[in-house]
PDB file of C-alpha atoms in Angstrom:
ATOM      1  CA  GLY A   1      27.822 -52.794 -72.227  1.00 54.00           C
ATOM      2  CA  ALA A   2      31.246 -53.916 -70.651  1.00 81.00           C
ATOM      3  CA  GLY A   3      30.940 -52.052 -67.564  1.00 94.00           C
ATOM      4  CA  VAL A   4      28.318 -49.695 -65.701  1.00 97.00           C
ATOM      5  CA  SER A   5      28.321 -46.185 -67.832  1.00 97.00           C
ATOM      6  CA  GLN A   6      27.444 -42.891 -66.118  1.00 98.00           C
ATOM      7  CA  SER A   7      26.736 -39.433 -67.678  1.00 97.00           C
ATOM      8  CA  PRO A   8      27.813 -36.940 -67.285  1.00 98.00           C
ATOM      9  CA  SER A   9      31.087 -37.340 -65.782  1.00 97.00           C
ATOM     10  CA  ASN A  10      31.249 -34.258 -64.457  1.00 97.00           C
ATOM     11  CA  LYS A  11      28.527 -31.241 -64.018  1.00 97.00           C
ATOM     12  CA  VAL A  12      28.674 -27.967 -62.593  1.00 98.00           C
ATOM     13  CA  THR A  13      24.886 -26.289 -62.100  1.00 97.00           C
ATOM     14  CA  GLU A  14      24.088 -23.014 -60.492  1.00 97.00           C
ATOM     15  CA  LYS A  15      21.571 -23.252 -57.581  1.00 98.00           C
ATOM     16  CA  GLY A  16      17.981 -23.938 -58.140  1.00 98.00           C
ATOM     17  CA  LYS A  17      18.950 -25.263 -61.582  1.00 98.00           C
ATOM     18  CA  ASP A  18      17.720 -28.904 -62.174  1.00 98.00           C
ATOM     19  CA  VAL A  19      19.928 -31.925 -62.930  1.00 98.00           C
ATOM     20  CA  GLU A  20      19.759 -35.165 -64.630  1.00 98.00           C
ATOM     21  CA  LEU A  21      22.340 -37.902 -64.333  1.00 98.00           C
ATOM     22  CA  ARG A  22      22.206 -41.061 -66.120  1.00 98.00           C
ATOM     23  CA  CYS A  23      23.124 -44.625 -65.485  1.00 98.00           C
ATOM     24  CA  ASP A  24      23.457 -47.385 -68.266  1.00 97.00           C
ATOM     25  CA  PRO A  25      24.033 -50.673 -66.339  1.00 96.00           C
ATOM     26  CA  ILE A  26      25.803 -53.711 -67.363  1.00 95.00           C
ATOM     27  CA  SER A  27      23.659 -55.609 -70.079  1.00 93.00           C
ATOM     28  CA  GLY A  28      21.695 -57.960 -68.610  1.00 91.00           C
ATOM     29  CA  HIS A  29      21.708 -56.943 -64.895  1.00 92.00           C
ATOM     30  CA  THR A  30      18.174 -56.949 -63.463  1.00 91.00           C
ATOM     31  CA  ALA A  31      19.124 -54.547 -60.464  1.00 92.00           C
ATOM     32  CA  LEU A  32      20.459 -51.155 -60.468  1.00 95.00           C
ATOM     33  CA  TYR A  33      21.429 -49.093 -57.467  1.00 95.00           C
ATOM     34  CA  TRP A  34      22.248 -45.463 -56.940  1.00 97.00           C
ATOM     35  CA  TYR A  35      24.581 -44.129 -54.105  1.00 97.00           C
ATOM     36  CA  ARG A  36      26.012 -40.739 -53.109  1.00 97.00           C
ATOM     37  CA  GLN A  37      29.221 -39.954 -51.837  1.00 96.00           C
ATOM     38  CA  SER A  38      30.445 -36.557 -50.547  1.00 93.00           C
ATOM     39  CA  LEU A  39      33.946 -35.496 -50.203  1.00 88.00           C
ATOM     40  CA  GLY A  40      35.914 -37.907 -48.199  1.00 84.00           C
ATOM     41  CA  GLN A  41      32.833 -39.543 -46.925  1.00 89.00           C
ATOM     42  CA  GLY A  42      31.164 -43.028 -47.177  1.00 91.00           C
ATOM     43  CA  LEU A  43      28.356 -43.959 -49.662  1.00 95.00           C
ATOM     44  CA  GLU A  44      25.070 -43.128 -48.824  1.00 95.00           C
ATOM     45  CA  PHE A  45      22.534 -45.457 -50.417  1.00 94.00           C
ATOM     46  CA  LEU A  46      19.429 -43.577 -52.250  1.00 95.00           C
ATOM     47  CA  ILE A  47      17.382 -45.865 -54.424  1.00 94.00           C
ATOM     48  CA  TYR A  48      17.223 -49.607 -55.612  1.00 92.00           C
ATOM     49  CA  PHE A  49      15.699 -50.744 -58.824  1.00 93.00           C
ATOM     50  CA  GLN A  50      14.619 -54.295 -59.271  1.00 90.00           C
ATOM     51  CA  GLY A  51      13.399 -54.292 -63.131  1.00 89.00           C
ATOM     52  CA  ASN A  52      11.741 -51.485 -63.403  1.00 90.00           C
ATOM     53  CA  SER A  53      10.331 -50.757 -60.104  1.00 90.00           C
ATOM     54  CA  ALA A  54      11.766 -49.457 -56.799  1.00 88.00           C
ATOM     55  CA  PRO A  55      11.221 -51.451 -53.883  1.00 81.00           C
ATOM     56  CA  ASP A  56      13.426 -49.502 -51.993  1.00 81.00           C
ATOM     57  CA  LYS A  57      13.513 -45.892 -52.208  1.00 82.00           C
ATOM     58  CA  SER A  58      13.990 -44.937 -48.680  1.00 85.00           C
ATOM     59  CA  GLY A  59      17.670 -43.279 -48.943  1.00 91.00           C
ATOM     60  CA  LEU A  60      16.173 -40.576 -51.250  1.00 93.00           C
ATOM     61  CA  PRO A  61      16.767 -37.734 -49.272  1.00 92.00           C
ATOM     62  CA  SER A  62      13.838 -35.364 -49.951  1.00 92.00           C
ATOM     63  CA  ASP A  63      11.308 -34.962 -52.444  1.00 93.00           C
ATOM     64  CA  ARG A  64      13.725 -33.196 -54.676  1.00 97.00           C
ATOM     65  CA  PHE A  65      14.837 -36.425 -55.646  1.00 97.00           C
ATOM     66  CA  SER A  66      13.361 -38.710 -57.946  1.00 96.00           C
ATOM     67  CA  ALA A  67      14.717 -41.783 -60.068  1.00 96.00           C
ATOM     68  CA  GLU A  68      13.339 -43.649 -63.083  1.00 95.00           C
ATOM     69  CA  ARG A  69      14.094 -47.075 -64.970  1.00 95.00           C
ATOM     70  CA  THR A  70      12.870 -47.415 -68.526  1.00 89.00           C
ATOM     71  CA  GLY A  71      12.940 -50.684 -70.247  1.00 88.00           C
ATOM     72  CA  GLY A  72      14.874 -52.854 -67.486  1.00 84.00           C
ATOM     73  CA  SER A  73      17.917 -50.755 -68.310  1.00 92.00           C
ATOM     74  CA  VAL A  74      18.989 -47.339 -68.245  1.00 96.00           C
ATOM     75  CA  SER A  75      18.163 -45.062 -64.828  1.00 97.00           C
ATOM     76  CA  THR A  76      17.927 -41.417 -64.670  1.00 98.00           C
ATOM     77  CA  LEU A  77      18.290 -39.597 -61.589  1.00 98.00           C
ATOM     78  CA  THR A  78      16.775 -36.291 -61.277  1.00 98.00           C
ATOM     79  CA  ILE A  79      17.395 -33.465 -58.849  1.00 98.00           C
ATOM     80  CA  GLN A  80      15.554 -30.476 -58.787  1.00 98.00           C
ATOM     81  CA  ARG A  81      16.267 -27.141 -57.174  1.00 98.00           C
ATOM     82  CA  THR A  82      19.631 -28.092 -56.293  1.00 98.00           C
ATOM     83  CA  GLN A  83      21.166 -26.839 -53.275  1.00 97.00           C
ATOM     84  CA  GLN A  84      24.765 -26.887 -52.619  1.00 96.00           C
ATOM     85  CA  GLU A  85      24.646 -29.612 -50.042  1.00 95.00           C
ATOM     86  CA  ASP A  86      23.543 -31.822 -53.199  1.00 97.00           C
ATOM     87  CA  SER A  87      27.156 -31.503 -54.488  1.00 97.00           C
ATOM     88  CA  ALA A  88      28.923 -35.020 -54.141  1.00 97.00           C
ATOM     89  CA  VAL A  89      29.626 -37.694 -56.604  1.00 97.00           C
ATOM     90  CA  TYR A  90      26.581 -39.858 -57.565  1.00 98.00           C
ATOM     91  CA  LEU A  91      27.461 -43.658 -57.806  1.00 98.00           C
ATOM     92  CA  CYS A  92      25.325 -45.877 -60.185  1.00 97.00           C
ATOM     93  CA  ALA A  93      25.657 -49.438 -59.715  1.00 96.00           C
ATOM     94  CA  SER A  94      24.280 -52.923 -61.098  1.00 95.00           C
ATOM     95  CA  SER A  95      24.040 -56.626 -60.313  1.00 92.00           C
ATOM     96  CA  PHE A  96      22.731 -59.772 -62.171  1.00 89.00           C
ATOM     97  CA  ARG A  97      20.069 -60.311 -59.543  1.00 82.00           C
ATOM     98  CA  GLY A  98      18.586 -58.083 -56.731  1.00 74.00           C
ATOM     99  CA  TYR A  99      20.109 -58.789 -53.439  1.00 64.00           C
ATOM    100  CA  LEU A 100      16.066 -59.072 -52.116  1.00 60.00           C
ATOM    101  CA  LEU A 101      15.794 -61.943 -54.207  1.00 55.00           C
ATOM    102  CA  THR A 102      18.195 -64.354 -53.429  1.00 55.00           C
ATOM    103  CA  SER A 103      21.573 -64.981 -52.296  1.00 57.00           C
ATOM    104  CA  GLY A 104      24.458 -65.899 -54.380  1.00 62.00           C
ATOM    105  CA  SER A 105      27.083 -64.234 -56.370  1.00 63.00           C
ATOM    106  CA  GLY A 106      24.904 -63.025 -58.881  1.00 68.00           C
ATOM    107  CA  ASN A 107      24.112 -60.517 -55.968  1.00 80.00           C
ATOM    108  CA  THR A 108      27.634 -58.879 -56.777  1.00 87.00           C
ATOM    109  CA  ILE A 109      27.715 -55.384 -57.419  1.00 90.00           C
ATOM    110  CA  TYR A 110      29.494 -53.312 -60.006  1.00 94.00           C
ATOM    111  CA  PHE A 111      29.925 -49.725 -59.650  1.00 96.00           C
ATOM    112  CA  GLY A 112      30.286 -47.006 -62.456  1.00 97.00           C
ATOM    113  CA  GLU A 113      33.190 -44.245 -62.324  1.00 96.00           C
ATOM    114  CA  GLY A 114      30.490 -41.805 -60.985  1.00 97.00           C
ATOM    115  CA  SER A 115      29.123 -38.359 -61.677  1.00 98.00           C
ATOM    116  CA  TRP A 116      30.841 -35.335 -60.246  1.00 97.00           C
ATOM    117  CA  LEU A 117      27.915 -32.801 -59.277  1.00 98.00           C
ATOM    118  CA  THR A 118      29.010 -29.322 -58.115  1.00 98.00           C
ATOM    119  CA  VAL A 119      26.273 -26.826 -57.374  1.00 98.00           C
ATOM    120  CA  VAL A 120      27.571 -23.191 -57.051  1.00 97.00           C
TER     121      VAL A 120
ATOM    122  CA  GLY B   1      17.766 -50.947 -40.054  1.00 83.00           C
ATOM    123  CA  ILE B   2      21.192 -52.407 -40.293  1.00 86.00           C
ATOM    124  CA  GLN B   3      24.300 -51.019 -38.807  1.00 93.00           C
ATOM    125  CA  VAL B   4      27.442 -51.696 -40.476  1.00 95.00           C
ATOM    126  CA  GLU B   5      30.980 -50.993 -38.306  1.00 97.00           C
ATOM    127  CA  GLN B   6      34.222 -50.983 -39.723  1.00 98.00           C
ATOM    128  CA  SER B   7      37.497 -50.822 -37.758  1.00 98.00           C
ATOM    129  CA  PRO B   8      40.153 -49.173 -37.544  1.00 98.00           C
ATOM    130  CA  PRO B   9      39.080 -46.360 -39.519  1.00 97.00           C
ATOM    131  CA  ASP B  10      42.839 -45.457 -40.634  1.00 97.00           C
ATOM    132  CA  LEU B  11      45.983 -47.447 -40.948  1.00 97.00           C
ATOM    133  CA  ILE B  12      49.212 -46.721 -42.098  1.00 97.00           C
ATOM    134  CA  LEU B  13      51.528 -49.860 -43.129  1.00 96.00           C
ATOM    135  CA  GLN B  14      55.093 -49.947 -44.602  1.00 97.00           C
ATOM    136  CA  GLU B  15      55.412 -52.046 -47.692  1.00 97.00           C
ATOM    137  CA  GLY B  16      55.351 -55.668 -47.265  1.00 97.00           C
ATOM    138  CA  ALA B  17      53.019 -55.712 -44.243  1.00 98.00           C
ATOM    139  CA  ASN B  18      50.197 -57.750 -43.547  1.00 97.00           C
ATOM    140  CA  SER B  19      46.674 -56.286 -42.358  1.00 97.00           C
ATOM    141  CA  THR B  20      43.409 -57.230 -40.888  1.00 98.00           C
ATOM    142  CA  LEU B  21      40.404 -55.099 -41.554  1.00 98.00           C
ATOM    143  CA  ARG B  22      37.322 -56.139 -39.404  1.00 98.00           C
ATOM    144  CA  CYS B  23      33.380 -55.433 -40.586  1.00 98.00           C
ATOM    145  CA  ASN B  24      30.877 -55.917 -37.593  1.00 97.00           C
ATOM    146  CA  PHE B  25      27.151 -55.523 -38.442  1.00 95.00           C
ATOM    147  CA  SER B  26      24.137 -55.711 -36.586  1.00 93.00           C
ATOM    148  CA  ASP B  27      21.640 -58.133 -38.293  1.00 86.00           C
ATOM    149  CA  SER B  28      21.680 -61.759 -40.001  1.00 77.00           C
ATOM    150  CA  VAL B  29      22.513 -61.444 -43.924  1.00 76.00           C
ATOM    151  CA  ASN B  30      22.786 -63.381 -46.741  1.00 77.00           C
ATOM    152  CA  ASN B  31      24.446 -60.661 -48.806  1.00 86.00           C
ATOM    153  CA  LEU B  32      28.100 -59.084 -47.658  1.00 92.00           C
ATOM    154  CA  GLN B  33      30.738 -57.527 -49.770  1.00 94.00           C
ATOM    155  CA  TRP B  34      34.000 -56.184 -49.520  1.00 97.00           C
ATOM    156  CA  PHE B  35      35.290 -53.217 -52.081  1.00 97.00           C
ATOM    157  CA  HIS B  36      38.290 -51.158 -52.707  1.00 98.00           C
ATOM    158  CA  GLN B  37      37.708 -47.548 -53.483  1.00 96.00           C
ATOM    159  CA  ASN B  38      41.089 -46.391 -55.164  1.00 94.00           C
ATOM    160  CA  PRO B  39      42.615 -42.792 -54.933  1.00 90.00           C
ATOM    161  CA  TRP B  40      40.906 -41.737 -57.945  1.00 90.00           C
ATOM    162  CA  GLY B  41      37.629 -42.857 -56.485  1.00 91.00           C
ATOM    163  CA  GLN B  42      36.840 -46.331 -58.498  1.00 93.00           C
ATOM    164  CA  LEU B  43      35.163 -48.755 -56.354  1.00 95.00           C
ATOM    165  CA  ILE B  44      36.274 -52.175 -57.182  1.00 95.00           C
ATOM    166  CA  ASN B  45      34.309 -55.237 -55.809  1.00 94.00           C
ATOM    167  CA  LEU B  46      36.855 -57.660 -53.967  1.00 97.00           C
ATOM    168  CA  PHE B  47      34.772 -60.355 -52.691  1.00 95.00           C
ATOM    169  CA  TYR B  48      31.026 -61.291 -52.618  1.00 92.00           C
ATOM    170  CA  ILE B  49      31.087 -63.290 -49.120  1.00 92.00           C
ATOM    171  CA  PRO B  50      28.233 -63.748 -46.802  1.00 90.00           C
ATOM    172  CA  SER B  51      29.563 -66.689 -45.026  1.00 91.00           C
ATOM    173  CA  GLY B  52      32.898 -68.772 -45.319  1.00 94.00           C
ATOM    174  CA  THR B  53      35.954 -68.266 -46.795  1.00 97.00           C
ATOM    175  CA  LYS B  54      37.564 -66.821 -49.961  1.00 96.00           C
ATOM    176  CA  GLN B  55      41.022 -65.929 -51.310  1.00 97.00           C
ATOM    177  CA  ASN B  56      42.144 -63.828 -54.285  1.00 96.00           C
ATOM    178  CA  GLY B  57      45.974 -63.543 -54.342  1.00 97.00           C
ATOM    179  CA  ARG B  58      47.240 -61.523 -51.572  1.00 97.00           C
ATOM    180  CA  LEU B  59      43.609 -60.976 -50.072  1.00 98.00           C
ATOM    181  CA  SER B  60      41.382 -63.345 -48.350  1.00 98.00           C
ATOM    182  CA  ALA B  61      38.067 -62.813 -46.139  1.00 98.00           C
ATOM    183  CA  THR B  62      36.214 -64.626 -44.153  1.00 98.00           C
ATOM    184  CA  THR B  63      32.756 -63.982 -42.689  1.00 96.00           C
ATOM    185  CA  VAL B  64      31.132 -65.648 -39.588  1.00 95.00           C
ATOM    186  CA  ALA B  65      27.715 -64.814 -40.154  1.00 91.00           C
ATOM    187  CA  THR B  66      26.527 -66.394 -36.742  1.00 92.00           C
ATOM    188  CA  GLU B  67      28.675 -63.919 -35.127  1.00 94.00           C
ATOM    189  CA  ARG B  68      28.020 -61.107 -37.505  1.00 95.00           C
ATOM    190  CA  TYR B  69      31.553 -60.073 -38.828  1.00 96.00           C
ATOM    191  CA  SER B  70      33.413 -60.401 -41.428  1.00 97.00           C
ATOM    192  CA  LEU B  71      37.583 -59.923 -41.906  1.00 98.00           C
ATOM    193  CA  LEU B  72      39.668 -58.824 -45.014  1.00 98.00           C
ATOM    194  CA  TYR B  73      43.249 -59.799 -44.871  1.00 98.00           C
ATOM    195  CA  ILE B  74      45.799 -58.394 -46.607  1.00 98.00           C
ATOM    196  CA  SER B  75      48.957 -59.821 -47.046  1.00 97.00           C
ATOM    197  CA  SER B  76      52.189 -58.157 -48.286  1.00 97.00           C
ATOM    198  CA  SER B  77      50.846 -54.908 -48.720  1.00 97.00           C
ATOM    199  CA  GLN B  78      52.214 -52.467 -51.952  1.00 97.00           C
ATOM    200  CA  THR B  79      51.341 -49.183 -52.306  1.00 96.00           C
ATOM    201  CA  THR B  80      48.892 -50.276 -55.045  1.00 96.00           C
ATOM    202  CA  ASP B  81      46.575 -51.210 -52.055  1.00 97.00           C
ATOM    203  CA  SER B  82      46.351 -47.501 -50.832  1.00 97.00           C
ATOM    204  CA  GLY B  83      42.626 -46.608 -50.680  1.00 97.00           C
ATOM    205  CA  VAL B  84      39.322 -46.932 -49.009  1.00 97.00           C
ATOM    206  CA  TYR B  85      38.061 -50.623 -47.950  1.00 98.00           C
ATOM    207  CA  PHE B  86      34.266 -50.586 -47.681  1.00 98.00           C
ATOM    208  CA  CYS B  87      32.211 -53.520 -46.135  1.00 96.00           C
ATOM    209  CA  ALA B  88      28.633 -53.556 -47.709  1.00 94.00           C
ATOM    210  CA  VAL B  89      25.695 -55.279 -45.892  1.00 91.00           C
ATOM    211  CA  GLY B  90      22.806 -55.560 -48.291  1.00 87.00           C
ATOM    212  CA  LEU B  91      22.306 -52.007 -49.340  1.00 88.00           C
ATOM    213  CA  ILE B  92      24.320 -50.560 -46.305  1.00 91.00           C
ATOM    214  CA  PHE B  93      27.783 -49.499 -46.610  1.00 94.00           C
ATOM    215  CA  GLY B  94      29.966 -48.935 -43.725  1.00 96.00           C
ATOM    216  CA  ALA B  95      31.954 -45.693 -42.925  1.00 96.00           C
ATOM    217  CA  GLY B  96      35.219 -47.665 -44.492  1.00 97.00           C
ATOM    218  CA  THR B  97      38.626 -48.236 -43.550  1.00 98.00           C
ATOM    219  CA  ARG B  98      41.484 -45.565 -45.041  1.00 97.00           C
ATOM    220  CA  LEU B  99      44.699 -47.777 -45.997  1.00 97.00           C
ATOM    221  CA  ALA B 100      47.972 -45.983 -46.874  1.00 97.00           C
ATOM    222  CA  VAL B 101      50.737 -48.354 -47.505  1.00 97.00           C
ATOM    223  CA  HIS B 102      54.124 -46.164 -47.857  1.00 96.00           C
ATOM    224  CA  PRO B 103      57.117 -47.616 -49.700  1.00 95.00           C
TER     225      PRO B 103
END
């Protein structure tokens, strides 16, 4: 597609429920990234995919968080047993090449508009 | 892990003024990017600049990799420049500089 697409754009869920957030990267981009941004804060790195594998998932805050990517394209971030502190904007980004592979402008990262998650 | 520090944390300008934002990082890099987050939350990539200097209109950026810093210059600022400017080194983002440009 023309840009990184995320869904849902907004989600309100009850504490303890599971949620799935979807990211559709720019067509042809091999690398995909998930970040979290709490209100008024900076970006917290969650996980990075190169193709379908995740060379770096060091940022996942707990075992309630998981992510997968299939077909080298769409990715899903799943949060199980949501807690109020999970409320944030979840941002997905993609780049033509992954930053671990090489330098060069192919690593330029493009962000989606985010999925706003509210846990009540 | 790598540390990314941005300064100043907040900046208020009158329209037409110039400014310089700084990003210091703790380790050598081959991947440094500057982003602008507008008041509606959208993140826009401004520059991919692991070294050297680039210019795009009123914005320019310089990275001195050997000294581990990067600078973002905004000239003749406009109200539409308001928002938060982030520096990202590899996968790690700095805390940002919040810029408000007043008419």
